[in-house]
mmCIF file of C-alpha atoms in Angstrom:
data_model
loop_
_atom_site.group_PDB
_atom_site.id
_atom_site.type_symbol
_atom_site.label_atom_id
_atom_site.label_comp_id
_atom_site.label_asym_id
_atom_site.label_seq_id
_atom_site.Cartn_x
_atom_site.Cartn_y
_atom_site.Cartn_z
ATOM 1 C CA MET Z 116 -9.229 3.034 27.820
ATOM 2 C CA GLU Z 117 -8.899 -0.160 25.795
ATOM 3 C CA TRP Z 118 -12.023 0.621 23.767
ATOM 4 C CA VAL Z 119 -10.565 3.981 22.691
ATOM 5 C CA VAL Z 120 -7.458 2.349 21.257
ATOM 6 C CA GLY Z 121 -9.435 -0.473 19.682
ATOM 7 C CA SER Z 122 -12.012 1.800 18.055
ATOM 8 C CA ALA Z 123 -9.308 4.142 16.744
ATOM 9 C CA MET Z 124 -7.457 1.172 15.232
ATOM 10 C CA VAL Z 125 -10.612 -0.133 13.562
ATOM 11 C CA LEU Z 126 -11.694 3.259 12.191
ATOM 12 C CA GLY Z 127 -8.202 4.150 10.978
ATOM 13 C CA GLY Z 128 -7.845 0.736 9.416
ATOM 14 C CA LEU Z 129 -11.179 1.050 7.616
ATOM 15 C CA LEU Z 130 -10.106 4.424 6.250
ATOM 16 C CA ALA Z 131 -6.804 2.967 5.026
ATOM 17 C CA VAL Z 132 -8.625 0.011 3.430
ATOM 18 C CA ALA Z 133 -11.034 2.372 1.663
ATOM 19 C CA LEU Z 134 -8.200 4.551 0.349
ATOM 20 C CA GLY Z 135 -6.269 1.459 -0.750
ATOM 21 C CA VAL Z 136 -9.236 0.070 -2.666
ATOM 22 C CA VAL Z 137 -9.899 3.424 -4.334
ATOM 23 C CA SER Z 138 -6.255 3.732 -5.301
ATOM 24 C CA MET Z 139 -6.167 0.217 -6.722
ATOM 25 C CA ARG Z 140 -9.412 0.574 -8.669
ATOM 26 C CA THR Z 141 -9.161 4.114 -10.038
ATOM 27 C CA GLY Z 142 -5.529 5.161 -9.589
ATOM 28 C CA TRP Z 143 -6.516 8.100 -7.364
ATOM 29 C CA THR Z 144 -4.133 8.985 -4.535
ATOM 30 C CA LEU Z 145 -4.184 11.614 -1.846
ATOM 31 C CA PRO Z 146 -3.181 15.068 -3.133
ATOM 32 C CA TRP Z 147 -0.025 15.379 -1.013
ATOM 33 C CA VAL Z 148 1.447 12.099 -2.330
ATOM 34 C CA ARG Z 149 0.180 12.338 -5.894
ATOM 35 C CA ARG Z 150 3.404 13.861 -7.217
ATOM 36 C CA ARG Z 151 5.637 11.095 -5.852
ATOM 37 C CA VAL Z 152 3.528 7.994 -6.535
ATOM 38 C CA THR Z 153 4.157 6.554 -9.999
ATOM 39 C CA ARG Z 154 2.423 3.194 -9.448
ATOM 40 C CA PRO Z 155 -0.917 3.819 -7.709
ATOM 41 C CA ARG Z 156 -1.962 0.150 -7.737
ATOM 42 C CA ILE Z 157 1.048 -0.886 -5.651
ATOM 43 C CA TYR Z 158 0.458 2.121 -3.400
ATOM 44 C CA GLY Z 159 -3.137 0.967 -2.946
ATOM 45 C CA LEU Z 160 -2.003 -2.557 -2.107
ATOM 46 C CA ALA Z 161 0.245 -1.156 0.634
ATOM 47 C CA GLY Z 162 -2.667 0.849 2.035
ATOM 48 C CA LEU Z 163 -4.907 -2.193 1.868
ATOM 49 C CA LEU Z 164 -2.410 -4.363 3.765
ATOM 50 C CA MET Z 165 -1.821 -1.691 6.409
ATOM 51 C CA GLY Z 166 -5.536 -1.078 6.855
ATOM 52 C CA ALA Z 167 -6.348 -4.772 7.133
ATOM 53 C CA LEU Z 168 -3.609 -5.161 9.735
ATOM 54 C CA CYS Z 169 -5.012 -2.257 11.777
ATOM 55 C CA VAL Z 170 -8.575 -3.595 11.582
ATOM 56 C CA ILE Z 171 -7.519 -7.061 12.716
ATOM 57 C CA GLN Z 172 -5.432 -5.650 15.582
ATOM 58 C CA GLY Z 173 -8.358 -3.440 16.621
ATOM 59 C CA LEU Z 174 -10.686 -6.430 16.599
ATOM 60 C CA PHE Z 175 -8.211 -8.272 18.832
ATOM 61 C CA CYS Z 176 -8.717 -5.494 21.401
ATOM 62 C CA PHE Z 177 -12.495 -6.137 21.464
ATOM 63 C CA HIS Z 178 -12.025 -9.928 21.482
ATOM 64 C CA VAL Z 179 -14.200 -10.224 18.367
ATOM 65 C CA VAL Z 180 -11.543 -12.258 16.595
ATOM 66 C CA PRO Z 181 -10.098 -15.157 18.570
ATOM 67 C CA SER Z 182 -6.555 -14.199 19.421
ATOM 68 C CA ALA Z 183 -3.745 -16.341 18.097
ATOM 69 C CA SER Z 184 -0.600 -17.137 20.020
ATOM 70 C CA GLY Z 185 1.735 -14.296 20.871
ATOM 71 C CA LYS Z 186 4.508 -15.550 18.614
ATOM 72 C CA PHE Z 187 2.204 -15.894 15.623
ATOM 73 C CA ARG Z 188 0.787 -12.397 16.139
ATOM 74 C CA PHE Z 189 4.276 -10.947 16.568
ATOM 75 C CA PHE Z 190 5.778 -12.548 13.464
ATOM 76 C CA GLY Z 191 2.651 -12.083 11.329
ATOM 77 C CA THR Z 192 2.371 -8.419 12.235
ATOM 78 C CA GLY Z 193 6.092 -7.961 11.710
ATOM 79 C CA ALA Z 194 5.977 -9.523 8.252
ATOM 80 C CA VAL Z 195 3.128 -7.289 7.101
ATOM 81 C CA MET Z 196 4.639 -4.197 8.711
ATOM 82 C CA PHE Z 197 7.943 -4.955 6.963
ATOM 83 C CA SER Z 198 6.288 -5.433 3.564
ATOM 84 C CA VAL Z 199 4.296 -2.181 3.625
ATOM 85 C CA PRO Z 200 7.313 0.214 3.485
ATOM 86 C CA ILE Z 201 8.841 -1.933 0.752
ATOM 87 C CA LEU Z 202 5.649 -1.650 -1.305
ATOM 88 C CA LEU Z 203 5.487 2.096 -0.648
ATOM 89 C CA GLY Z 204 9.071 2.463 -1.850
ATOM 90 C CA VAL Z 205 8.377 0.452 -4.983
ATOM 91 C CA SER Z 206 5.279 2.550 -5.703
ATOM 92 C CA GLN Z 207 7.416 5.709 -5.690
ATOM 93 C CA MET Z 208 10.202 4.432 -7.947
ATOM 94 C CA ARG Z 209 10.572 6.108 -11.297
ATOM 95 C CA ARG Z 210 9.620 4.083 -14.317
ATOM 96 C CA ARG Z 211 12.420 3.188 -16.692
ATOM 97 C CA ALA Z 212 12.393 5.033 -19.975
ATOM 98 C CA VAL Z 213 12.078 2.665 -22.890
ATOM 99 C CA GLU Z 214 14.833 3.109 -25.425
ATOM 100 C CA ALA Z 215 13.701 4.181 -28.878
ATOM 101 C CA SER Z 216 15.333 1.117 -30.408
ATOM 102 C CA GLU Z 217 13.354 -1.183 -28.083
ATOM 103 C CA GLN Z 218 9.964 0.172 -29.120
ATOM 104 C CA PRO Z 219 8.266 -1.937 -31.770
ATOM 105 C CA GLY Z 220 8.408 -0.457 -35.248
ATOM 106 C CA GLN Z 221 11.021 2.130 -34.356
ATOM 107 C CA ALA Z 222 14.126 0.046 -35.067
ATOM 108 C CA ASP Z 223 13.406 -0.250 -38.801
ATOM 109 C CA ALA Z 224 12.436 3.372 -39.302
ATOM 110 C CA PRO Z 225 15.061 5.548 -41.013
ATOM 111 C CA ARG Z 226 16.607 8.231 -38.851
ATOM 112 C CA PRO Z 227 16.438 11.825 -40.072
ATOM 113 C CA SER Z 228 19.832 13.243 -40.933
#
């Protein structure tokens, strides 16, 4: 049963890493999140972190990677798992509209009356 969980973690992690890299390089996101994501590079970084975490945890199941202490794995996994939702939230924030007076060249232009 352990190999089923480990292989699913590795395959799911590799898929998340691939989607994260594609999103970071090209700006492409999955169709069902495309409307909400305004910063695809940050979204891709979150996918990359989550995928790398899943791959490493899956490799721990197969004993390919030497396992660290329980406390280190707990706090390291917790830190990455806590940062991923923050990055996903930041990737979906709306961009601030730049005021017309802040744009270069627009402050000196005469306004139509």
